[in-house]
PDB file of C-alpha atoms and ligand atoms in Angstrom:
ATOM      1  CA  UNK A 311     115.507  82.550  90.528  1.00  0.00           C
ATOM      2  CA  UNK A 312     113.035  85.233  90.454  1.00  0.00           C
ATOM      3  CA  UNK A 313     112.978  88.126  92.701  1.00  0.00           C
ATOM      4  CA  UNK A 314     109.596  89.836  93.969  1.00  0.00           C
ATOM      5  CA  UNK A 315     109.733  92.700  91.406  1.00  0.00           C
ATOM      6  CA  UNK A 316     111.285  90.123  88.582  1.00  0.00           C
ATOM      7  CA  UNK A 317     108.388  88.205  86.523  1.00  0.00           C
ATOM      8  CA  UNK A 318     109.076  84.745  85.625  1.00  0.00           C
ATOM      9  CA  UNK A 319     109.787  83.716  81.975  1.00  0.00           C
ATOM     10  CA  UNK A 320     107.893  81.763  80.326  1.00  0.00           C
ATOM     11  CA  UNK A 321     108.384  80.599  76.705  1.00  0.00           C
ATOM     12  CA  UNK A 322     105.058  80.839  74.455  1.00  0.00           C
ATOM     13  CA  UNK A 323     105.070  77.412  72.195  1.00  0.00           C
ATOM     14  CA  UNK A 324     108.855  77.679  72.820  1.00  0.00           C
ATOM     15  CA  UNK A 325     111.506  80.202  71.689  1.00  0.00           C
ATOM     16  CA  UNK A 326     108.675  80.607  69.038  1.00  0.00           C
ATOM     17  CA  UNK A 327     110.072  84.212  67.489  1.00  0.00           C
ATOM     18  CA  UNK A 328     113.014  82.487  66.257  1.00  0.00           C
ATOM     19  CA  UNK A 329     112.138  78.373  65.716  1.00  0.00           C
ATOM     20  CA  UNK A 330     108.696  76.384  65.049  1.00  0.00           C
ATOM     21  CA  UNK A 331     106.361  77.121  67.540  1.00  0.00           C
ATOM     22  CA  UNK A 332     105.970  73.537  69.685  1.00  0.00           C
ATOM     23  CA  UNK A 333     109.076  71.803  68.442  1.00  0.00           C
ATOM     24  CA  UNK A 334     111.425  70.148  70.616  1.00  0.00           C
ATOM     25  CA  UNK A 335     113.966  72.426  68.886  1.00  0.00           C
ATOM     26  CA  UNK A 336     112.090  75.698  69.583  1.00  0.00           C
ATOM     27  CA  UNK A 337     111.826  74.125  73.582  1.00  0.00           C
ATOM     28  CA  UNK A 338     114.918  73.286  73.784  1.00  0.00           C
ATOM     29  CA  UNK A 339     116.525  76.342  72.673  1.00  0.00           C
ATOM     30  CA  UNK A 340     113.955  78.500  75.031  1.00  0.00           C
ATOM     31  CA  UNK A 341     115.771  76.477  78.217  1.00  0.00           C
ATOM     32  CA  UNK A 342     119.319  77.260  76.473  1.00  0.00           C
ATOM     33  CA  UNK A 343     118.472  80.937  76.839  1.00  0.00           C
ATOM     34  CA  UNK A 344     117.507  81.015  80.039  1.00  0.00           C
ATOM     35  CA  UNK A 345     113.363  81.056  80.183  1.00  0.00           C
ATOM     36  CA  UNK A 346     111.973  79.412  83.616  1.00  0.00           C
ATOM     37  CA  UNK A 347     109.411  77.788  82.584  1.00  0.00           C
ATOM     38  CA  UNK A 348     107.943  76.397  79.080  1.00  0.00           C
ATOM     39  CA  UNK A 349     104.034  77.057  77.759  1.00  0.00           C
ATOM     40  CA  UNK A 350     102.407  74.826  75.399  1.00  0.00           C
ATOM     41  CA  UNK A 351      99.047  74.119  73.730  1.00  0.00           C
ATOM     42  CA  UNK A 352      97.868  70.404  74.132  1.00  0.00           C
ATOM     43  CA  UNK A 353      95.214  68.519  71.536  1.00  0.00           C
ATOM     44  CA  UNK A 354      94.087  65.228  71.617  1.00  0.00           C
ATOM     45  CA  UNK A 355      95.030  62.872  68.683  1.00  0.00           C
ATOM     46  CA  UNK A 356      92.382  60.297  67.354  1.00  0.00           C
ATOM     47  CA  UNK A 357      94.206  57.277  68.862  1.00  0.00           C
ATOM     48  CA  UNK A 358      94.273  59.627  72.384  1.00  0.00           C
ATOM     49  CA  UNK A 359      97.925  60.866  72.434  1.00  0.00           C
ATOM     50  CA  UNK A 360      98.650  64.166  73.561  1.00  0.00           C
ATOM     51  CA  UNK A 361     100.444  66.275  71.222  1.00  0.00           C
ATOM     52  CA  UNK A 362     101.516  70.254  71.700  1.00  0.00           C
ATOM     53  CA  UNK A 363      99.646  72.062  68.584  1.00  0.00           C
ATOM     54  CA  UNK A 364      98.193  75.085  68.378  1.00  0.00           C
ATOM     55  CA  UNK A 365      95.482  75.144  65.801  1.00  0.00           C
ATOM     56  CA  UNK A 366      92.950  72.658  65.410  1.00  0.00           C
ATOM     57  CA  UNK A 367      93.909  71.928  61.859  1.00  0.00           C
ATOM     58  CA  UNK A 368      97.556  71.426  60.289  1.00  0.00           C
ATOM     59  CA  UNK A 369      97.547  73.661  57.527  1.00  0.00           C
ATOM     60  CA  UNK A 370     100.034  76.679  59.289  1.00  0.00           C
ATOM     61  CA  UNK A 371     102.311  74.449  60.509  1.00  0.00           C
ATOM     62  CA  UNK A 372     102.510  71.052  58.548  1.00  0.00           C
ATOM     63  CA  UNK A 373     101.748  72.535  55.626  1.00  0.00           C
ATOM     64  CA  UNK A 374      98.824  69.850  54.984  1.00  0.00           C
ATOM     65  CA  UNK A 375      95.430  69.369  55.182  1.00  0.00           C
ATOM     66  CA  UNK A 376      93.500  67.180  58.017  1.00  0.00           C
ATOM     67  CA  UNK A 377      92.928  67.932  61.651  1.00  0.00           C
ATOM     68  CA  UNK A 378      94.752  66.867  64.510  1.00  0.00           C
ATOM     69  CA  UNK A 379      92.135  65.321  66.128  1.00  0.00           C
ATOM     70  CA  UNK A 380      91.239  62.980  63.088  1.00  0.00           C
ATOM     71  CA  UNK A 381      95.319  61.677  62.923  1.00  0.00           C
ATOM     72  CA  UNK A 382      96.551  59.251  64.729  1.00  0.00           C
ATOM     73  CA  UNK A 383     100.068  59.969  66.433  1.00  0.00           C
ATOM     74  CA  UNK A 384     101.617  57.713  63.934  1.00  0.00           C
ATOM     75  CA  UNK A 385     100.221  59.659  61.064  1.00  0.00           C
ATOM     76  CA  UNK A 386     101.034  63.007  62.673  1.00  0.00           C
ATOM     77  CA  UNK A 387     104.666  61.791  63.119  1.00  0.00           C
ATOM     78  CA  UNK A 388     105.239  61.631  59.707  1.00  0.00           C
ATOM     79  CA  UNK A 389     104.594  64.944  59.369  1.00  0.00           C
ATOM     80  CA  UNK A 390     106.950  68.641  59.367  1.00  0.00           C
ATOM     81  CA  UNK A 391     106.521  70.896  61.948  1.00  0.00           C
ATOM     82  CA  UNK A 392     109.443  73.544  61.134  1.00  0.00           C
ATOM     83  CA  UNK A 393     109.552  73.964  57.487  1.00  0.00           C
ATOM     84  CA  UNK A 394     106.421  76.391  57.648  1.00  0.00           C
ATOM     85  CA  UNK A 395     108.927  78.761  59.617  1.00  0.00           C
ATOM     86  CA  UNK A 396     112.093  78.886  57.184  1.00  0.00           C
ATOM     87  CA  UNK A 397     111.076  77.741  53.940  1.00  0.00           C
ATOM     88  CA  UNK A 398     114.161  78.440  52.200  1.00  0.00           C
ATOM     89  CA  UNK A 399     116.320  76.839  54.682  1.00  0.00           C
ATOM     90  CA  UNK A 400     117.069  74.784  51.377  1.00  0.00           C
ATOM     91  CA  UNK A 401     119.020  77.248  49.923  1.00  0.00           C
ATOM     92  CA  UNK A 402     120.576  78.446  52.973  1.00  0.00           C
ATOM     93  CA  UNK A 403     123.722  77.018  53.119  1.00  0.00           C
ATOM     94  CA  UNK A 404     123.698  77.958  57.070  1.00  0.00           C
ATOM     95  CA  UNK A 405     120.593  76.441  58.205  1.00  0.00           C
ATOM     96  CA  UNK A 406     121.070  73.672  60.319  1.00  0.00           C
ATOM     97  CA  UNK A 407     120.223  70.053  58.490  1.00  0.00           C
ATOM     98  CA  UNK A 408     117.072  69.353  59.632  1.00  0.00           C
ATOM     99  CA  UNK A 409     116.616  66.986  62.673  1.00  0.00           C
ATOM    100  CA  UNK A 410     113.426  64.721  62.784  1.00  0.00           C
ATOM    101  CA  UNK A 411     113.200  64.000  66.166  1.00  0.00           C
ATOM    102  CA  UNK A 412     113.293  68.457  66.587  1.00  0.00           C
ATOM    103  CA  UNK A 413     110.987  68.929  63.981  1.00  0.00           C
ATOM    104  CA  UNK A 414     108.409  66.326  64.555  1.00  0.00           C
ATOM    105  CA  UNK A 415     105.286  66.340  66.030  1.00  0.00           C
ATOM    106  CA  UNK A 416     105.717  66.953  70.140  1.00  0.00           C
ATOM    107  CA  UNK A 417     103.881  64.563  72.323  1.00  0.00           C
ATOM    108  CA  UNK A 418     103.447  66.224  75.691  1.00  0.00           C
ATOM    109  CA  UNK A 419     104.991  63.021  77.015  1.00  0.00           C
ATOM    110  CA  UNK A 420     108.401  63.820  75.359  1.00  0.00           C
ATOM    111  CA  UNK A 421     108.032  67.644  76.609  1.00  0.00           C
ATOM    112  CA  UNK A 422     107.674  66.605  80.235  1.00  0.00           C
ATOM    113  CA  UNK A 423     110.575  63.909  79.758  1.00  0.00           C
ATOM    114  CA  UNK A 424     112.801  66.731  78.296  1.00  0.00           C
ATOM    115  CA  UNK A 425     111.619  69.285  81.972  1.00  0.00           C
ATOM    116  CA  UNK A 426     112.413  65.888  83.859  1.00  0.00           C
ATOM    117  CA  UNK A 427     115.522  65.407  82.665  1.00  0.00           C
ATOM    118  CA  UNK A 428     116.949  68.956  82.425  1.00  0.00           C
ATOM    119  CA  UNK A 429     119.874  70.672  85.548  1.00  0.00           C
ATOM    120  CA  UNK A 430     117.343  72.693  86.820  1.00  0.00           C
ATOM    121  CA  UNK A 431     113.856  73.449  87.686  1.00  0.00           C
ATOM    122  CA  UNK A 432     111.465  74.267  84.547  1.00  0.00           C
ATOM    123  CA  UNK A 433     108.230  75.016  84.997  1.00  0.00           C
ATOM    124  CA  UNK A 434     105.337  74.148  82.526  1.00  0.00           C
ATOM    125  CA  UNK A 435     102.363  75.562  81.713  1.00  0.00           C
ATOM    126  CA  UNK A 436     100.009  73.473  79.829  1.00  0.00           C
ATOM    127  CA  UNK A 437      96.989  74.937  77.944  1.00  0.00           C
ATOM    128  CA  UNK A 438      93.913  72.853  77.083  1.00  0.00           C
ATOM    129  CA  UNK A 439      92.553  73.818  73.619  1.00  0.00           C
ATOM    130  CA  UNK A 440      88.913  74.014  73.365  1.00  0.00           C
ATOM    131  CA  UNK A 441      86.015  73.552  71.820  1.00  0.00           C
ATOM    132  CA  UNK A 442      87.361  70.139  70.668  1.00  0.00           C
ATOM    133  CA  UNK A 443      85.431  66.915  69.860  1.00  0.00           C
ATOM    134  CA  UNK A 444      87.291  65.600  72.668  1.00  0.00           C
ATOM    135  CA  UNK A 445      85.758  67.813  74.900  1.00  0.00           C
ATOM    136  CA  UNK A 446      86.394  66.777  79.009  1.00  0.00           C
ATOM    137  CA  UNK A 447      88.611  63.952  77.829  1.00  0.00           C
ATOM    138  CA  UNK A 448      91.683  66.188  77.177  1.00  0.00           C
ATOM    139  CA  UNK A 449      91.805  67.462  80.937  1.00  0.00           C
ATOM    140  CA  UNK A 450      91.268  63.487  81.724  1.00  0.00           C
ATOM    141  CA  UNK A 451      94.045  62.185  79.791  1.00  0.00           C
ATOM    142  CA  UNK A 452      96.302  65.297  80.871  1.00  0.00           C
ATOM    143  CA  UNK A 453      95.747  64.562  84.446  1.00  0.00           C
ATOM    144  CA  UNK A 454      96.569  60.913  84.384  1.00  0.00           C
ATOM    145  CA  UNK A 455      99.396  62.056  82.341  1.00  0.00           C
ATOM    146  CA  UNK A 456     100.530  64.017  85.394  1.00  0.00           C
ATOM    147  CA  UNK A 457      99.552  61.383  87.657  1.00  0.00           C
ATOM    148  CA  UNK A 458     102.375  58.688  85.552  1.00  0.00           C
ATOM    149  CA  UNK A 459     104.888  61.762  86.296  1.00  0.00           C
ATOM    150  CA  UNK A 460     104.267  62.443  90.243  1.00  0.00           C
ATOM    151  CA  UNK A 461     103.132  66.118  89.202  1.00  0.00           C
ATOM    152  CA  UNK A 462      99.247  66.267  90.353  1.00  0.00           C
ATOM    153  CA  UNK A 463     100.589  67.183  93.687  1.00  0.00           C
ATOM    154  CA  UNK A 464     101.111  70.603  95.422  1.00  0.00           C
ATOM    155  CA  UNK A 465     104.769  71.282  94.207  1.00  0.00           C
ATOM    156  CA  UNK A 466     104.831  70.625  90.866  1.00  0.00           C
ATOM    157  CA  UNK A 467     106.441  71.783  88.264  1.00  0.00           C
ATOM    158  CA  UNK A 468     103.059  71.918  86.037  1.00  0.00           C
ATOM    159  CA  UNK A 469     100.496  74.284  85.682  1.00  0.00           C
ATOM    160  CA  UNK A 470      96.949  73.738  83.777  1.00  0.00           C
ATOM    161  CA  UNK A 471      95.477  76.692  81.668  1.00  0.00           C
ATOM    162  CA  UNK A 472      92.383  77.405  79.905  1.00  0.00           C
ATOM    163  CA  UNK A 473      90.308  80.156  78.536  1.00  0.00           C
ATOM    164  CA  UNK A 474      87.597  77.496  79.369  1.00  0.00           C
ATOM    165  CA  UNK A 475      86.463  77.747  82.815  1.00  0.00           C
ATOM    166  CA  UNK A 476      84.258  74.200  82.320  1.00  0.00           C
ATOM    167  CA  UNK A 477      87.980  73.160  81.516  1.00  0.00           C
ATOM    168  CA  UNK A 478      89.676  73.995  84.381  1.00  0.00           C
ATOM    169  CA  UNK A 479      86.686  73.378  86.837  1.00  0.00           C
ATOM    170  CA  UNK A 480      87.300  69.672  85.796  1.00  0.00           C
ATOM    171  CA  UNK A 481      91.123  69.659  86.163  1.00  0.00           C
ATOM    172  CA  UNK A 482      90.205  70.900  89.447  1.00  0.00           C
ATOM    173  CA  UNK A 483      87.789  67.940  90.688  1.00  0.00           C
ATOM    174  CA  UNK A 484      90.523  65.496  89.042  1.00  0.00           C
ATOM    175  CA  UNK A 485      93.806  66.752  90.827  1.00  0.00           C
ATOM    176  CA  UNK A 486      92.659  69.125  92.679  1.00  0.00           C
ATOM    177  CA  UNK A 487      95.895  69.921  93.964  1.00  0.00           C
ATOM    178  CA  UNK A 488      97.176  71.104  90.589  1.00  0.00           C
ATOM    179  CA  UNK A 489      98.043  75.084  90.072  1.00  0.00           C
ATOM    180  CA  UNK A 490      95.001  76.407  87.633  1.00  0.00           C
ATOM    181  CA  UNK A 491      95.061  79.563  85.972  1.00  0.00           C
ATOM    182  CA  UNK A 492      92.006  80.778  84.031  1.00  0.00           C
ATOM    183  CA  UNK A 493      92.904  82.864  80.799  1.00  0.00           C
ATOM    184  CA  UNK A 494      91.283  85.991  79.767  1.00  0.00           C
ATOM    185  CA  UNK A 495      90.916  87.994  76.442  1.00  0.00           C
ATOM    186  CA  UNK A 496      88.424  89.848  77.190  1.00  0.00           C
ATOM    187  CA  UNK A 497      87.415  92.345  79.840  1.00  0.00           C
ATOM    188  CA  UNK A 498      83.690  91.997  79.826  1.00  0.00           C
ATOM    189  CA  UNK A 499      84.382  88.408  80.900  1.00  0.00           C
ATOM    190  CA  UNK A 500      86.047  88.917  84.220  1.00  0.00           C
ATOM    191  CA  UNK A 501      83.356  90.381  86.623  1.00  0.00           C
ATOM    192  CA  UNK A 502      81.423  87.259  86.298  1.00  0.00           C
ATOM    193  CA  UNK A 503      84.879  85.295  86.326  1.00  0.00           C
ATOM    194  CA  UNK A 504      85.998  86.606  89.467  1.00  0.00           C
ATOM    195  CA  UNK A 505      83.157  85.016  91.753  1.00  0.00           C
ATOM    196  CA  UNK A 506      83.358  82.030  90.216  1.00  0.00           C
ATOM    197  CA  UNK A 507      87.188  80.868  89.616  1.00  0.00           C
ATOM    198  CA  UNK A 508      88.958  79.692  92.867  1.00  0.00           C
ATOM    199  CA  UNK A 509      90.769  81.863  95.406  1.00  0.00           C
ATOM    200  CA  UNK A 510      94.260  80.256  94.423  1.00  0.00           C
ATOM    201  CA  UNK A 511      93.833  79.928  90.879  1.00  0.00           C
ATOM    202  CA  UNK A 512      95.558  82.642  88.988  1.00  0.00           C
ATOM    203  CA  UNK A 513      94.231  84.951  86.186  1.00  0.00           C
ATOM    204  CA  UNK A 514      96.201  85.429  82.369  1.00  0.00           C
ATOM    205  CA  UNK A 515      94.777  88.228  80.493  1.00  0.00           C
ATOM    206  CA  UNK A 516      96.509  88.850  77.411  1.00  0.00           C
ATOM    207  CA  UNK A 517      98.948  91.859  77.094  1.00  0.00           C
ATOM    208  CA  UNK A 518      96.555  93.450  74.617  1.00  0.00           C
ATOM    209  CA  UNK A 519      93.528  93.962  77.251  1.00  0.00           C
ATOM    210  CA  UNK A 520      96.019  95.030  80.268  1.00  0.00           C
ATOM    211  CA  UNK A 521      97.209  98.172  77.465  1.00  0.00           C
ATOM    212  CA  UNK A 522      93.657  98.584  77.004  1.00  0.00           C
ATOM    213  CA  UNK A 523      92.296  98.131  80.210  1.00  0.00           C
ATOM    214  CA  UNK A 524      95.307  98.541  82.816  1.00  0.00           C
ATOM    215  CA  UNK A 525      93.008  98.898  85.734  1.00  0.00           C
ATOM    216  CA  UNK A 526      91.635  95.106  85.303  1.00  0.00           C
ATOM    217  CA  UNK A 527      95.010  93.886  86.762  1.00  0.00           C
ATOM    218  CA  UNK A 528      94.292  96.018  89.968  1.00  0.00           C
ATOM    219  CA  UNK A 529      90.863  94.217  89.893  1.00  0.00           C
ATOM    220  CA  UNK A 530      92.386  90.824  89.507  1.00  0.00           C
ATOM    221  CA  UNK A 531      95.001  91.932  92.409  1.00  0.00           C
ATOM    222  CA  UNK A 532      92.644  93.403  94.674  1.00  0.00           C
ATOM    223  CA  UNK A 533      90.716  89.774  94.567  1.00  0.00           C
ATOM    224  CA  UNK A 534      94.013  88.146  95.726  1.00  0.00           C
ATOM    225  CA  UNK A 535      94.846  86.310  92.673  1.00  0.00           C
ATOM    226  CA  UNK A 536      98.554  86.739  90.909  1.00  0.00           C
ATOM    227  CA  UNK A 537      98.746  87.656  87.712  1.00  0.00           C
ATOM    228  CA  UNK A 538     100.544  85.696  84.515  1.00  0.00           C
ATOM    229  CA  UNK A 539     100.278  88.005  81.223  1.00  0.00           C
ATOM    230  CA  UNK A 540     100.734  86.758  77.744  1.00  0.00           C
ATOM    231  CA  UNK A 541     102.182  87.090  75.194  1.00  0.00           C
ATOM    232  CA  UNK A 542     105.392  90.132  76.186  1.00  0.00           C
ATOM    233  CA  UNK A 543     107.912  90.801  73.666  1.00  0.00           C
ATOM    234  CA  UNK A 544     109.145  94.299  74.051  1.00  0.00           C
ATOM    235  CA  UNK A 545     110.744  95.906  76.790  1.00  0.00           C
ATOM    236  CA  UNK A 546     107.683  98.788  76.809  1.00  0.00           C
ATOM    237  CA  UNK A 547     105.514  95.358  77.712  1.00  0.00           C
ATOM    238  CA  UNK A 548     107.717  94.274  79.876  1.00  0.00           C
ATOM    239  CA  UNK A 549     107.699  97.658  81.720  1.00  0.00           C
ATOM    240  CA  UNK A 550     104.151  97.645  81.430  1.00  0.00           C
ATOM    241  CA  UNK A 551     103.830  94.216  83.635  1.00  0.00           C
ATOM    242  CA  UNK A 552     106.490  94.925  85.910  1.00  0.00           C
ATOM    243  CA  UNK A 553     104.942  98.383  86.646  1.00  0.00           C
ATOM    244  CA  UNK A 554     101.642  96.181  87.615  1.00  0.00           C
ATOM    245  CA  UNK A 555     103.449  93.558  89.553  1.00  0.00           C
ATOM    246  CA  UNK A 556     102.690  90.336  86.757  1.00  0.00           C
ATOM    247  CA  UNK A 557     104.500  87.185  88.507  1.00  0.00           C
ATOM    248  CA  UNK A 558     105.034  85.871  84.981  1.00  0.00           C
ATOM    249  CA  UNK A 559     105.519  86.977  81.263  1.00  0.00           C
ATOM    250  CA  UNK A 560     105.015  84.241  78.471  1.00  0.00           C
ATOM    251  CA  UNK A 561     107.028  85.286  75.721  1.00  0.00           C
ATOM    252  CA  UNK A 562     107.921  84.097  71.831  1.00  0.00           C
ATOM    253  CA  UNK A 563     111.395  85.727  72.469  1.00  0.00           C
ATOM    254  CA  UNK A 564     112.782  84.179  76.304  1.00  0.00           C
ATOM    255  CA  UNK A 565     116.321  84.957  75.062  1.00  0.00           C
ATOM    256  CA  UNK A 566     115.375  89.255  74.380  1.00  0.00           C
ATOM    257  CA  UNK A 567     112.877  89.448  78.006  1.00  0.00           C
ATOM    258  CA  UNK A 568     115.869  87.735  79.977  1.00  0.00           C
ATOM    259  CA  UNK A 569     118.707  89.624  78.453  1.00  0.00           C
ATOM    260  CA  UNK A 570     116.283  92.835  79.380  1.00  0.00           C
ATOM    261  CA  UNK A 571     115.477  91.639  82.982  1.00  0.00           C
ATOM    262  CA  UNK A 572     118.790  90.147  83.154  1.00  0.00           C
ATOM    263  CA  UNK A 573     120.099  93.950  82.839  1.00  0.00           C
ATOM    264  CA  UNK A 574     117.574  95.891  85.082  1.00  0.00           C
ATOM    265  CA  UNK A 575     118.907  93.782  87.384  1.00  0.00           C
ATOM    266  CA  UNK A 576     122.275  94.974  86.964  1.00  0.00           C
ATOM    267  CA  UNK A 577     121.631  98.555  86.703  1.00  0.00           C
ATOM    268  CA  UNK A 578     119.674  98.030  90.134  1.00  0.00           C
ATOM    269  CA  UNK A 579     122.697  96.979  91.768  1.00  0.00           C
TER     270      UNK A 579
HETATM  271  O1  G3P B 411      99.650  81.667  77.189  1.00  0.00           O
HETATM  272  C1  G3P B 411      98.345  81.888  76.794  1.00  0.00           C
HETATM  273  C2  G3P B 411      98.285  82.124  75.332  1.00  0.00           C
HETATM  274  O2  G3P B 411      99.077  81.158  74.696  1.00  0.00           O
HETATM  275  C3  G3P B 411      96.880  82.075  74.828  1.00  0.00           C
HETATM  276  O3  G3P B 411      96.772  82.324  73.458  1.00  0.00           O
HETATM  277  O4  G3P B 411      96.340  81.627  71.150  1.00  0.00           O
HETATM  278  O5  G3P B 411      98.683  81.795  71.971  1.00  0.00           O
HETATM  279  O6  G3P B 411      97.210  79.950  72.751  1.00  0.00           O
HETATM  280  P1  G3P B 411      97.264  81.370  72.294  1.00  0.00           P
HETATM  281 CA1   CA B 412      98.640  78.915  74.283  1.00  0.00          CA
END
């Protein structure tokens, strides 16, 4: 539960700090610690899967070259996703064997099975990657994946972000119904932003523009909109958002910014 001064956790691309970023593994261990909700970046495969990478190409975290968007799923699946992360787990004799289905590509599919399937409510937030050469058929395929799950209703579990506002205007005329929340890096883009973006959606300016420019989260306040900050690791950061009432930190380490809130909490009492 979160209280009103208590942000939501959110794991970034899992418990990413510790595990390969968009593994099951890395997910899984983000809802063992605690985090309330899960982020992850979605790109379109050639034969139109779904799957949660980050970069457009595989050469950070499969350790190959090629493109996501020029595999299909099948081809992707026979990649590594986690060895990028400990590359001497080898020689560790303390490293966990190394688990296929953990380590594998992630369809989104699998990650919203996992949320289904799991004691408690998760929530996910689910950001569309662009430019791609898929362009508007990401958001289409991502709603109908929604659709197959009973989540494009008011209520679920899933939100849609973007730093494209094309993106998000589209997710918007396909479920409109569907919590949206426009990303920001950069200040200069928000005046215009602001009269354009809906009433409900929320905003997500990175942590680096709010130490930069603390005053844009009273602007994106003032305009009625909540605020979701990415990506808080440290407890200053967490102070930071907490001091300008963010409703939700997305975080590499879930297991650190829960222990932390976890004992604010306590000292409150
Ligand atoms: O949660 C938003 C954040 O993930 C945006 O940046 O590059 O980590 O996808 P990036
Ligand atoms: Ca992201």
């Amino acid at each position: 539960m979160t209280s009103a001064l208590r942000p939501q956790v959110v794991a970034h691309r899992g418990a990413s700090h510790e595990n390969a970023e968009h593994t099951l593994g890395a997910y899984v261990a983000a809802l063992d610690h605690g985090a309330e909700g899960l982020e992850c970046d979605v790109r379109l495969t050639a034969d139109g899967h779904l799957v949660c990478v980050h970069d457009s190409t595989l050469r950070r975290t499969a350790s190959t070259r090629g493109r996501v968007s020029t595999m299909d799923l099948a081809e992707l699946a026979e990649l590594d996703f986690a060895t990028w992360k400990n590359p001497w787990a080898d020689l560790d004799d303390e490293a966990p064997d190394r688990d296929e289905e953990s380590d594998g590509v992630l369809t989104l599919r699998k990650l919203l099975e996992t949320v289904a399937d799991y004691d408690r409510r998760v929530e996910v937030a689910i950001e569309t990657k662009h430019p791609t050469r898929y362009g508007g058929l990401v958001e289409k395929r991502l709603v109908e994946m929604l659709r197959e799950f009973g989540w494009d209703t008011a209520g679920s579990p899933v939100r849609i972000m973007s730093f494209s506002f094309t993106a998000l205007q589209r997710v918007d005329r396909l479920a409109p119904e569907v919590q949206l929340v426009q990303l920001l890096d950069r200040g200069s883009t928000w005046p215009m932003l602001r009269r354009v973006i809906g009433r409900d959606w929320i905003v997500g300016p990175g942590i680096k523009l709010l130490r930069e420019q603390p005053s844009i989260a009273g602007s994106i306040s003032r305009s009625g909109r909540d605020i979701h900050v990415w990506t808080v690791n440290n407890d200053e950061d967490l102070q930071r958002c907490i001091d300008l009432g963010v409703k939700a930190v997305i975080t590499d380490r879930p297991d650190h910014i829960v222990d932390l809130l976890d004992r604010r909490d306590r000292d409150a009492k």
